[in-house]
């Protein structure tokens, strides 16, 4: 411990050089941490469990077209189907357009079957109360915490897609598996139908839960065939079809991110090796003087290694700190636009990985010049000027 | 001061050669020298005669090619590198021509360096450092960094660093070589005091006759062979 002071002062020998290499380290670790976390988050989002036996039926020509609610009749008749919930993205905001979050008009009864994996933590009584109150709504825990909402509060929702701004009473606060699931509000589908003339008898989508995921291709195909050549044709998609295309894309993103990571690692290793060898080489005489006064080779090696590792530890910690700050900002600012970013976090494994890489870089780039410096004879070192 | 009998430095047929590829370049050949404890010896001789080489061997920072080398009761040939390092820490104080202070440490911290290798506590180290700081008259410069000190002051810090661990032997390779006459005198006076009052055995290499006259004995090296030892009349 008494040598720490010496190590610190040696590191601060050239403040400008240390500052520059530190900035380089911080930026590199930051970049790698953010990219790797992005990859991990995308991976987690695209590997959500239990979404396998749910699919969506929507208008063939896109999300802005509506299906007749009467189609639900046929859907419910299919033997593989457990439950059908009509659902419409409402796109409202609370008080201010900045306060934007996911909000849907959903069938108030069947949604609890179709989305049982996404919504939990509500009591029977709360669900009953919600279903009874046409102007009731349920909100996710994170959303409730963010705005300080409690059960019983009335909240105004201003429509942006539909000419309707309902006053909703919170009847329950639910839990989800991820932040994006809890950042959501649901209200009665019938309220939308009653409030918006052109939505009467129409819905944006039907969410359908089947007995098994193997049923989906068959039943989806049957539904689309049934409505083919009718005035309103349907298009059925597995919920994770979106994620599946996503995962495929992720393969490429993953390769790119890993490529960038390796490139940054190589670059930073070269820069650190250069800096450390310079920092050690210019101390040749000093090292000889220390050894003359009794510092052993091992002791000098230890001091030099400590210096290199201290540098990369600082760079690594500050880089990761910066990354977690940026992750928080991304979550809070961009999370409302890109839903998956609400789950953007630095995983512990990512932090450990980045810190580990920083330490390895520090180790290699210091051990090489440090060994060379301590192998040199004292007399030679004293002569070098 | 009466001269003690047992030599603190005992050298017998000491040889040192450098090798350039297979070519042997002999620097010291069959050297015999005894220096008693408490002695003050000046090592003189033309450039390239092997003065620095001999000093480095005695101080245990270089290895001889042959011969016996006994310093402060240890046969240096029998110590491995780590043992030799802690032997140096205990027994030898170094003073260099270029002071060789660590530029990122202030005077106090430079002087404290050799003590970091001992088991002394922080408070004990502080006490010892302050003791030698006042001995070299630099108490008021303790916080200064080498670049804030004059050459003479730097060399005084170096002397303080050399003696803080209380070694028996001080070695100095042209300690006044980079100083003006006034500062050189001050350093030489200090070394005389260390020899006379504190009983340090001192070995200095010098070209300067004035510096050599501060010593009590002068040893002349000529082409790797000891020429003569003369006593100085002061
Ligand atoms: N590492 C080395 N390799 C080869 N030859 C060396 C080496 N070190 C010293 N020498 C040679 O050994 C001889 C003695 O060198 P040394 O430095 O001991 O001389 P010196 O008496 O101290 O000279 P000066 O008064 O110039 O300091 C010189 O001829 C020098 O060239
Ligand atoms: Mg010399």
XYZ file of C-alpha atoms and ligand atoms in Angstrom:
651
model
C 0.000 0.000 0.000
C 2.874 2.377 0.782
C 3.922 1.993 -2.869
C 0.571 3.197 -4.206
C 1.665 6.794 -3.847
C 4.771 6.078 -5.924
C 2.687 4.277 -8.564
C 0.205 7.137 -8.739
C 2.909 9.785 -9.048
C 4.636 7.793 -11.765
C 1.369 7.523 -13.654
C 0.925 11.280 -13.402
C 4.475 11.864 -14.669
C 3.207 13.293 -17.904
C -0.279 14.521 -17.138
C -1.073 15.248 -20.741
C -0.022 11.843 -21.968
C -1.927 10.109 -19.187
C -4.971 12.243 -19.892
C -4.901 11.446 -23.601
C -4.467 7.712 -23.167
C -7.127 7.739 -20.469
C -9.583 9.477 -22.816
C -8.793 6.937 -25.519
C -9.381 4.104 -23.076
C -12.609 5.617 -21.771
C -14.000 6.134 -25.262
C -13.059 2.651 -26.396
C -14.491 0.937 -23.339
C -17.583 3.107 -23.626
C -18.066 2.198 -27.275
C -17.567 -1.512 -26.702
C -19.813 -1.548 -23.637
C -22.640 0.239 -25.417
C -22.408 -1.896 -28.546
C -22.193 -5.160 -26.639
C -25.088 -4.134 -24.391
C -27.145 -3.231 -27.425
C -26.490 -6.674 -28.804
C -27.369 -8.320 -25.489
C -30.584 -6.276 -25.214
C -31.680 -7.095 -28.756
C -30.886 -10.715 -28.053
C -32.981 -10.734 -24.893
C -35.916 -8.989 -26.551
C -35.904 -11.365 -29.496
C -35.716 -14.451 -27.318
C -38.767 -13.723 -25.203
C -40.305 -16.978 -24.030
C -43.970 -18.040 -24.237
C -44.779 -15.808 -27.162
C -44.706 -18.875 -29.339
C -48.396 -19.657 -29.206
C -49.750 -16.233 -30.059
C -50.303 -14.665 -33.415
C -51.876 -11.596 -34.890
C -54.409 -11.190 -37.671
C -54.486 -7.817 -39.380
C -55.510 -6.147 -42.629
C -53.531 -7.391 -45.586
C -52.710 -3.895 -46.740
C -51.177 -2.695 -43.527
C -51.601 -1.410 -40.035
C -53.584 1.665 -40.964
C -56.469 -0.370 -42.327
C -59.092 -1.990 -40.119
C -60.816 -5.374 -40.003
C -64.512 -5.900 -39.205
C -64.952 -7.063 -35.617
C -67.381 -9.621 -36.968
C -64.376 -11.581 -38.302
C -63.786 -12.561 -34.681
C -66.701 -14.955 -34.921
C -64.915 -17.120 -37.469
C -61.634 -16.908 -35.601
C -63.178 -18.153 -32.363
C -64.686 -21.121 -34.183
C -61.309 -22.573 -35.074
C -60.620 -25.610 -32.877
C -56.974 -24.650 -32.169
C -57.932 -21.198 -30.895
C -58.120 -20.611 -27.141
C -58.956 -16.915 -27.089
C -59.262 -13.912 -29.386
C -58.764 -10.304 -28.346
C -59.303 -7.339 -30.613
C -56.704 -4.701 -30.106
C -55.958 -1.241 -31.372
C -52.887 0.919 -30.860
C -54.379 4.162 -29.549
C -51.300 6.363 -29.580
C -52.436 8.819 -26.926
C -50.352 10.882 -24.572
C -50.762 12.027 -20.987
C -50.970 15.822 -20.465
C -48.067 16.603 -22.766
C -46.952 15.043 -26.091
C -43.600 14.380 -24.364
C -45.362 11.908 -22.048
C -45.653 9.278 -24.668
C -45.970 5.570 -23.922
C -47.640 2.504 -25.360
C -51.420 2.533 -24.937
C -53.922 0.137 -26.419
C -57.645 -0.351 -26.591
C -58.060 -4.080 -25.950
C -60.945 -6.457 -25.387
C -61.291 -6.138 -21.632
C -61.962 -9.834 -20.974
C -60.090 -11.970 -23.482
C -56.914 -9.898 -23.251
C -56.188 -11.469 -19.886
C -56.089 -14.877 -21.544
C -54.228 -13.820 -24.670
C -51.619 -11.746 -22.815
C -51.446 -13.727 -19.585
C -47.626 -13.755 -19.857
C -47.363 -9.988 -20.140
C -49.780 -8.985 -17.430
C -49.527 -10.274 -13.891
C -49.939 -9.122 -10.328
C -53.586 -8.036 -10.555
C -56.107 -9.455 -8.076
C -59.382 -11.048 -9.188
C -61.208 -8.089 -7.660
C -59.106 -5.562 -9.567
C -59.702 -7.363 -12.858
C -63.460 -7.505 -12.138
C -63.508 -3.828 -11.239
C -61.662 -2.960 -14.449
C -63.999 -5.040 -16.560
C -67.049 -3.456 -14.904
C -65.943 0.142 -15.494
C -66.181 1.086 -19.166
C -63.890 4.058 -18.476
C -61.440 2.012 -16.471
C -57.874 1.260 -17.408
C -54.921 -0.761 -16.171
C -51.344 0.517 -16.214
C -47.925 -1.073 -15.787
C -45.950 -0.603 -12.602
C -43.126 1.426 -14.187
C -45.588 3.791 -15.811
C -47.489 4.234 -12.541
C -44.251 4.923 -10.665
C -43.103 7.397 -13.280
C -46.206 9.589 -13.018
C -47.083 8.796 -9.407
C -50.380 7.171 -10.335
C -52.460 5.211 -7.863
C -55.467 2.977 -8.246
C -58.528 5.221 -8.375
C -56.759 8.158 -10.060
C -58.378 9.619 -13.116
C -56.017 10.345 -15.963
C -56.688 12.154 -19.226
C -55.379 10.522 -22.383
C -55.169 12.762 -25.440
C -55.652 10.939 -28.723
C -53.312 11.603 -31.633
C -54.636 9.104 -34.175
C -58.265 9.129 -33.101
C -60.453 12.169 -32.402
C -61.003 11.150 -28.826
C -59.510 12.070 -25.457
C -60.879 9.780 -22.753
C -60.714 10.370 -18.997
C -59.697 6.992 -17.624
C -59.828 5.699 -14.065
C -57.015 3.412 -12.983
C -58.441 0.125 -11.767
C -55.256 -1.829 -11.406
C -51.476 -1.650 -11.672
C -49.898 -4.715 -13.232
C -46.429 -6.188 -13.518
C -44.706 -7.348 -16.676
C -41.572 -9.280 -17.457
C -39.712 -6.312 -18.878
C -39.696 -2.569 -18.691
C -41.295 -2.244 -22.126
C -44.207 -4.409 -20.990
C -44.757 -2.326 -17.879
C -44.601 0.940 -19.780
C -48.073 0.253 -21.163
C -51.696 1.271 -20.565
C -54.750 -0.728 -21.606
C -58.370 0.424 -21.749
C -61.665 -1.037 -22.972
C -62.002 -1.656 -26.657
C -65.676 -0.717 -26.464
C -64.774 2.764 -25.233
C -62.876 3.345 -28.472
C -65.784 2.017 -30.509
C -68.222 4.271 -28.684
C -66.039 7.333 -28.839
C -64.900 7.171 -32.452
C -67.563 6.941 -35.100
C -65.437 5.293 -37.789
C -64.154 2.603 -35.421
C -67.611 1.200 -34.792
C -67.424 -2.536 -35.545
C -63.781 -2.259 -36.631
C -60.453 -3.231 -35.169
C -56.807 -2.870 -36.109
C -55.901 -6.403 -35.170
C -57.000 -9.621 -33.522
C -54.535 -11.228 -31.160
C -55.095 -14.955 -31.004
C -53.851 -17.494 -28.534
C -53.600 -21.094 -29.703
C -53.108 -24.288 -27.765
C -49.587 -24.849 -29.077
C -47.197 -22.952 -31.283
C -47.282 -25.799 -33.799
C -50.924 -24.914 -34.496
C -50.104 -21.433 -35.712
C -48.988 -21.989 -39.327
C -51.998 -24.213 -40.025
C -54.659 -22.052 -38.444
C -53.130 -18.828 -39.765
C -53.109 -20.208 -43.250
C -56.710 -21.358 -42.903
C -57.826 -17.906 -41.754
C -56.050 -16.054 -44.533
C -57.441 -18.490 -47.126
C -60.951 -18.089 -45.724
C -60.911 -14.304 -46.140
C -58.990 -14.311 -49.405
C -60.842 -12.706 -52.302
C -63.247 -11.014 -49.875
C -63.375 -7.199 -49.785
C -61.223 -7.189 -46.651
C -58.371 -9.692 -46.841
C -56.351 -10.687 -43.791
C -52.731 -11.280 -43.065
C -51.729 -13.512 -40.168
C -48.327 -13.342 -38.572
C -46.820 -15.139 -35.636
C -45.953 -12.645 -32.920
C -42.372 -13.652 -33.068
C -42.314 -13.495 -36.862
C -41.294 -9.931 -36.231
C -38.692 -11.099 -33.785
C -37.624 -13.887 -36.087
C -36.818 -11.480 -38.893
C -35.217 -9.419 -36.212
C -33.036 -12.285 -35.080
C -31.915 -12.893 -38.633
C -30.974 -9.281 -38.950
C -29.327 -9.576 -35.558
C -26.947 -12.140 -37.012
C -25.552 -9.408 -39.222
C -25.657 -6.749 -36.538
C -23.915 -9.171 -34.211
C -21.146 -9.788 -36.719
C -20.730 -6.058 -37.271
C -20.668 -5.295 -33.546
C -18.157 -8.048 -32.858
C -16.061 -6.827 -35.778
C -16.068 -3.260 -34.485
C -15.266 -4.526 -30.979
C -12.236 -6.438 -32.222
C -11.054 -3.504 -34.332
C -11.336 -1.144 -31.349
C -9.549 -3.649 -29.124
C -6.668 -3.982 -31.549
C -6.388 -0.222 -31.990
C -6.467 0.490 -28.270
C -3.954 -2.277 -27.580
C -1.530 -0.761 -30.090
C -1.975 2.709 -28.625
C -1.586 1.458 -25.045
C 1.483 -0.624 -25.887
C 3.036 2.469 -27.497
C 2.214 4.701 -24.560
C 3.381 2.273 -21.911
C 6.640 1.459 -23.681
C 7.363 5.142 -24.051
C 6.460 5.790 -20.421
C 8.725 2.990 -19.252
C 11.595 3.533 -21.652
C 12.090 7.149 -20.634
C 12.534 5.921 -17.078
C 15.444 3.609 -17.790
C 17.841 5.514 -15.545
C 15.284 5.889 -12.784
C 14.611 2.179 -12.766
C 18.344 1.542 -12.492
C 18.538 4.001 -9.581
C 15.662 2.287 -7.787
C 17.320 -1.068 -8.257
C 20.671 0.284 -7.077
C 19.068 1.394 -3.823
C 17.709 -2.094 -3.292
C 14.460 -2.497 -5.222
C 14.474 -6.041 -6.598
C 13.592 -6.857 -10.205
C 10.289 -8.322 -9.059
C 9.473 -5.219 -7.039
C 10.119 -2.883 -9.964
C 8.114 -5.149 -12.260
C 5.279 -5.098 -9.755
C 5.348 -1.286 -9.564
C 5.303 -0.917 -13.342
C 2.498 -3.461 -13.716
C 0.513 -1.734 -10.999
C 0.872 1.505 -12.911
C -0.374 0.005 -16.183
C -3.239 -1.798 -14.502
C -4.227 1.296 -12.539
C -4.427 3.203 -15.807
C -6.676 0.674 -17.552
C -8.779 0.184 -14.428
C -9.440 3.918 -14.362
C -10.162 3.962 -18.084
C -12.381 0.894 -17.848
C -14.355 2.093 -14.845
C -14.906 5.576 -16.269
C -15.819 4.127 -19.682
C -18.363 1.784 -18.137
C -19.671 4.601 -15.946
C -20.163 6.760 -19.009
C -21.867 3.878 -20.794
C -24.326 3.302 -17.970
C -25.114 6.996 -17.924
C -25.780 6.938 -21.653
C -27.826 3.753 -21.264
C -30.028 5.541 -18.749
C -30.469 8.489 -21.082
C -31.254 6.190 -24.006
C -33.811 4.354 -21.892
C -35.527 7.500 -20.772
C -35.401 9.611 -23.905
C -35.435 7.176 -26.795
C -37.308 4.425 -24.970
C -40.656 5.927 -25.877
C -39.806 5.905 -29.569
C -38.013 2.559 -29.749
C -39.832 0.288 -27.340
C -37.012 -2.239 -27.037
C -34.680 0.476 -25.725
C -36.738 0.563 -22.538
C -35.008 -2.676 -21.713
C -31.577 -1.315 -22.600
C -29.281 -2.051 -19.704
C -25.655 -2.917 -19.162
C -25.693 -6.572 -18.251
C -23.290 -7.634 -15.518
C -21.650 -10.036 -17.944
C -21.058 -7.183 -20.389
C -19.511 -5.032 -17.669
C -17.277 -7.882 -16.541
C -16.327 -8.638 -20.124
C -15.350 -5.022 -20.838
C -13.467 -4.626 -17.569
C -11.706 -7.916 -18.226
C -10.694 -6.802 -21.695
C -9.365 -3.516 -20.321
C -7.290 -5.368 -17.724
C -5.926 -7.787 -20.311
C -4.922 -4.889 -22.545
C -3.264 -3.184 -19.589
C -1.468 -6.369 -18.694
C -0.071 -7.122 -22.136
C 0.889 -3.588 -22.943
C 2.762 -3.149 -19.662
C 4.362 -6.548 -19.228
C 6.316 -6.317 -22.483
C 8.204 -3.049 -21.837
C 8.292 -3.713 -18.081
C 10.050 -7.048 -18.539
C 12.495 -5.490 -20.958
C 13.178 -2.675 -18.486
C 13.733 -4.927 -15.487
C 15.896 -7.425 -17.416
C 18.346 -4.684 -18.277
C 21.387 -4.549 -15.999
C 21.640 -1.718 -13.492
C 24.981 -0.525 -14.880
C 23.542 -0.347 -18.375
C 20.541 1.556 -17.051
C 22.695 4.074 -15.230
C 24.751 4.633 -18.349
C 21.700 5.317 -20.518
C 21.019 9.002 -20.600
C 40.075 9.230 14.556
C 41.998 5.971 14.878
C 41.863 3.546 11.974
C 39.863 0.326 12.620
C 41.669 -2.850 11.712
C 39.229 -5.247 9.961
C 38.707 -4.157 6.336
C 35.085 -3.449 5.405
C 35.968 -3.862 1.757
C 38.240 -6.752 0.925
C 39.178 -7.319 -2.709
C 41.464 -10.076 -3.972
C 42.594 -10.668 -7.554
C 39.388 -9.078 -8.792
C 38.879 -9.238 -12.538
C 36.235 -7.803 -14.799
C 36.003 -8.190 -18.536
C 33.378 -7.131 -21.000
C 32.578 -9.346 -23.921
C 31.805 -8.025 -27.330
C 30.583 -11.125 -29.125
C 33.497 -13.523 -28.526
C 36.045 -10.809 -27.997
C 37.064 -10.380 -24.376
C 37.770 -6.812 -23.298
C 39.528 -6.895 -19.926
C 38.823 -3.814 -17.793
C 40.090 -4.828 -14.365
C 42.808 -7.415 -13.923
C 43.931 -9.043 -10.696
C 43.083 -6.203 -8.402
C 43.827 -6.331 -4.677
C 42.480 -3.683 -2.324
C 41.541 -3.468 1.343
C 39.567 -0.548 2.685
C 39.127 -0.328 6.445
C 35.810 0.609 7.989
C 35.632 4.350 8.378
C 38.011 4.953 5.499
C 37.623 7.778 2.994
C 39.120 6.745 -0.316
C 39.332 8.630 -3.566
C 39.605 6.560 -6.698
C 41.557 8.333 -9.416
C 42.908 7.588 -12.814
C 42.578 8.443 -16.474
C 39.316 8.129 -18.323
C 38.560 4.545 -19.236
C 40.842 3.109 -16.594
C 37.965 1.262 -14.905
C 37.099 3.498 -11.927
C 33.345 3.354 -12.412
C 33.565 -0.347 -13.084
C 35.395 -0.961 -9.802
C 32.980 1.225 -7.870
C 29.993 -0.609 -9.341
C 31.471 -3.961 -8.388
C 32.084 -2.856 -4.807
C 28.569 -1.428 -4.588
C 27.088 -4.700 -5.798
C 25.389 -3.441 -8.935
C 27.754 -5.294 -11.258
C 29.270 -8.775 -11.154
C 33.005 -9.517 -11.434
C 34.358 -12.067 -13.874
C 36.705 -13.414 -11.272
C 38.273 -12.893 -7.860
C 37.048 -12.320 -4.344
C 34.789 -9.446 -3.371
C 33.879 -9.108 0.283
C 31.960 -6.018 1.341
C 30.360 -5.377 4.717
C 30.909 -8.957 5.718
C 29.247 -10.530 2.663
C 30.897 -12.392 -0.157
C 29.032 -10.736 -3.004
C 29.718 -13.575 -5.416
C 27.621 -15.856 -3.243
C 24.515 -13.663 -3.192
C 21.808 -14.073 -5.813
C 20.244 -11.022 -7.442
C 17.476 -10.597 -4.868
C 19.808 -11.100 -1.917
C 22.201 -8.632 -3.467
C 19.371 -6.101 -3.836
C 18.449 -6.214 -0.167
C 22.132 -6.252 0.741
C 22.526 -2.978 -1.172
C 19.502 -1.529 0.575
C 21.079 -2.245 3.946
C 24.722 -1.497 3.285
C 25.287 0.888 0.391
C 24.344 4.494 -0.225
C 24.696 5.779 -3.769
C 25.573 9.301 -4.836
C 25.659 9.989 -8.564
C 27.151 12.683 -10.710
C 23.716 13.600 -12.088
C 21.992 13.320 -8.696
C 19.445 10.934 -10.255
C 16.521 12.039 -8.141
C 13.083 10.818 -9.200
C 11.559 13.892 -10.886
C 7.943 13.097 -9.927
C 8.740 12.866 -6.237
C 9.513 15.801 -3.971
C 12.604 15.985 -1.770
C 10.941 14.239 1.151
C 9.558 11.436 -1.003
C 12.862 10.934 -2.795
C 14.665 10.533 0.483
C 11.984 8.195 1.794
C 12.357 5.765 -1.139
C 14.976 3.377 0.336
C 12.969 3.203 3.560
C 9.919 1.908 1.687
C 11.763 -1.396 1.414
C 12.137 -1.673 5.177
C 9.538 -2.631 7.749
C 9.513 0.851 9.278
C 6.144 2.460 9.916
C 5.112 5.658 8.237
C 5.859 7.665 11.370
C 9.282 6.087 11.785
C 10.100 6.790 8.159
C 9.045 10.404 8.573
C 11.265 10.796 11.607
C 14.295 9.393 9.796
C 13.714 11.463 6.679
C 13.403 14.632 8.717
C 16.557 13.769 10.606
C 18.640 13.565 7.416
C 16.834 16.527 5.876
C 18.048 18.730 8.692
C 21.485 17.129 8.467
C 21.779 18.353 4.862
C 20.107 21.652 5.775
C 17.076 21.243 3.537
C 14.178 21.136 5.997
C 12.598 24.114 4.240
C 12.876 22.392 0.845
C 11.172 19.162 1.752
C 8.139 19.783 -0.454
C 10.174 20.918 -3.448
C 10.515 18.834 -6.561
C 13.958 18.260 -8.116
C 13.283 20.782 -10.889
C 12.659 23.414 -8.213
C 16.068 22.829 -6.631
C 19.535 24.009 -7.569
C 22.186 21.469 -8.509
C 23.806 21.734 -5.110
C 20.484 21.264 -3.361
C 19.660 18.303 -5.549
C 22.935 16.671 -4.650
C 22.257 17.297 -0.967
C 18.885 15.582 -1.329
C 20.727 12.723 -3.040
C 23.139 12.530 -0.111
C 20.231 12.486 2.307
C 18.667 9.678 0.301
C 21.956 7.778 0.353
C 22.333 7.962 4.130
C 18.727 7.719 5.303
C 18.872 3.940 5.604
C 22.043 4.260 7.647
C 24.324 2.245 5.307
C 27.917 1.565 6.278
C 29.385 2.442 2.909
C 28.783 5.418 0.641
C 29.859 5.264 -2.989
C 29.979 8.385 -5.128
C 30.884 8.519 -8.813
C 32.134 12.032 -9.504
C 29.684 13.608 -7.055
C 30.939 17.118 -7.778
C 31.363 16.674 -11.532
C 28.267 18.698 -12.365
C 28.646 21.376 -9.698
C 30.355 24.751 -9.540
C 33.227 25.250 -7.113
C 31.160 26.643 -4.269
C 28.571 23.881 -4.362
C 31.268 21.277 -4.857
C 32.998 22.485 -1.692
C 29.768 22.242 0.231
C 29.177 18.666 -0.917
C 32.755 17.653 -0.111
C 32.511 19.195 3.315
C 29.349 17.252 3.930
C 31.027 14.024 2.912
C 33.933 14.721 5.210
C 31.502 15.257 8.020
C 29.720 11.993 7.255
C 33.064 10.250 7.381
C 34.371 11.899 10.499
C 31.256 12.344 12.631
C 29.190 9.392 11.479
C 31.984 6.960 10.655
C 30.770 6.214 7.142
C 33.172 4.431 4.865
C 33.315 6.530 1.722
C 34.591 5.727 -1.723
C 34.511 8.445 -4.338
C 35.592 8.466 -7.938
C 36.900 11.838 -9.013
C 39.009 13.678 -11.528
C 39.159 16.742 -9.392
C 42.367 16.959 -7.300
C 40.623 19.168 -4.792
C 37.963 16.552 -4.242
C 40.608 13.858 -4.037
C 42.376 15.839 -1.345
C 39.331 15.715 0.859
C 39.738 11.968 1.065
C 42.243 10.414 3.371
C 43.598 7.987 0.835
C 43.981 8.172 -2.912
C 43.992 5.078 -5.042
C 45.280 5.319 -8.593
C 43.991 3.055 -11.295
C 45.915 2.699 -14.522
C 44.572 0.470 -17.297
C 42.742 -1.776 -14.923
C 45.637 -2.192 -12.533
C 46.032 -0.506 -9.146
C 48.963 1.789 -9.436
C 49.536 3.083 -5.953
C 47.727 4.104 -2.785
C 48.824 7.293 -1.111
C 47.815 8.790 2.170
C 46.652 12.369 2.039
C 48.112 14.858 4.453
C 45.435 17.270 5.520
N 29.148 -2.338 -21.035
C 30.375 -2.234 -21.515
N 30.758 -2.920 -22.595
C 32.007 -2.852 -23.059
N 32.960 -2.089 -22.528
C 32.645 -1.374 -21.440
C 31.351 -1.398 -20.869
N 31.349 -0.579 -19.796
C 32.582 -0.051 -19.707
N 33.370 -0.518 -20.685
C 34.769 -0.196 -20.885
O 35.465 -0.419 -19.683
C 36.479 0.552 -19.517
C 36.356 1.200 -18.166
O 35.161 1.914 -18.099
P 34.810 2.798 -16.845
O 33.474 3.401 -17.075
O 34.966 1.972 -15.625
O 35.940 3.887 -16.890
P 36.182 5.136 -15.939
O 37.483 4.993 -15.351
O 35.011 5.311 -15.029
O 36.204 6.313 -16.993
P 35.654 7.817 -16.850
O 36.674 8.541 -16.052
O 35.600 8.304 -18.244
O 34.329 7.744 -16.193
C 36.324 1.541 -20.658
O 37.313 1.256 -21.633
C 34.948 1.273 -21.200
O 34.924 1.503 -22.584
Mg 33.455 6.721 -14.771
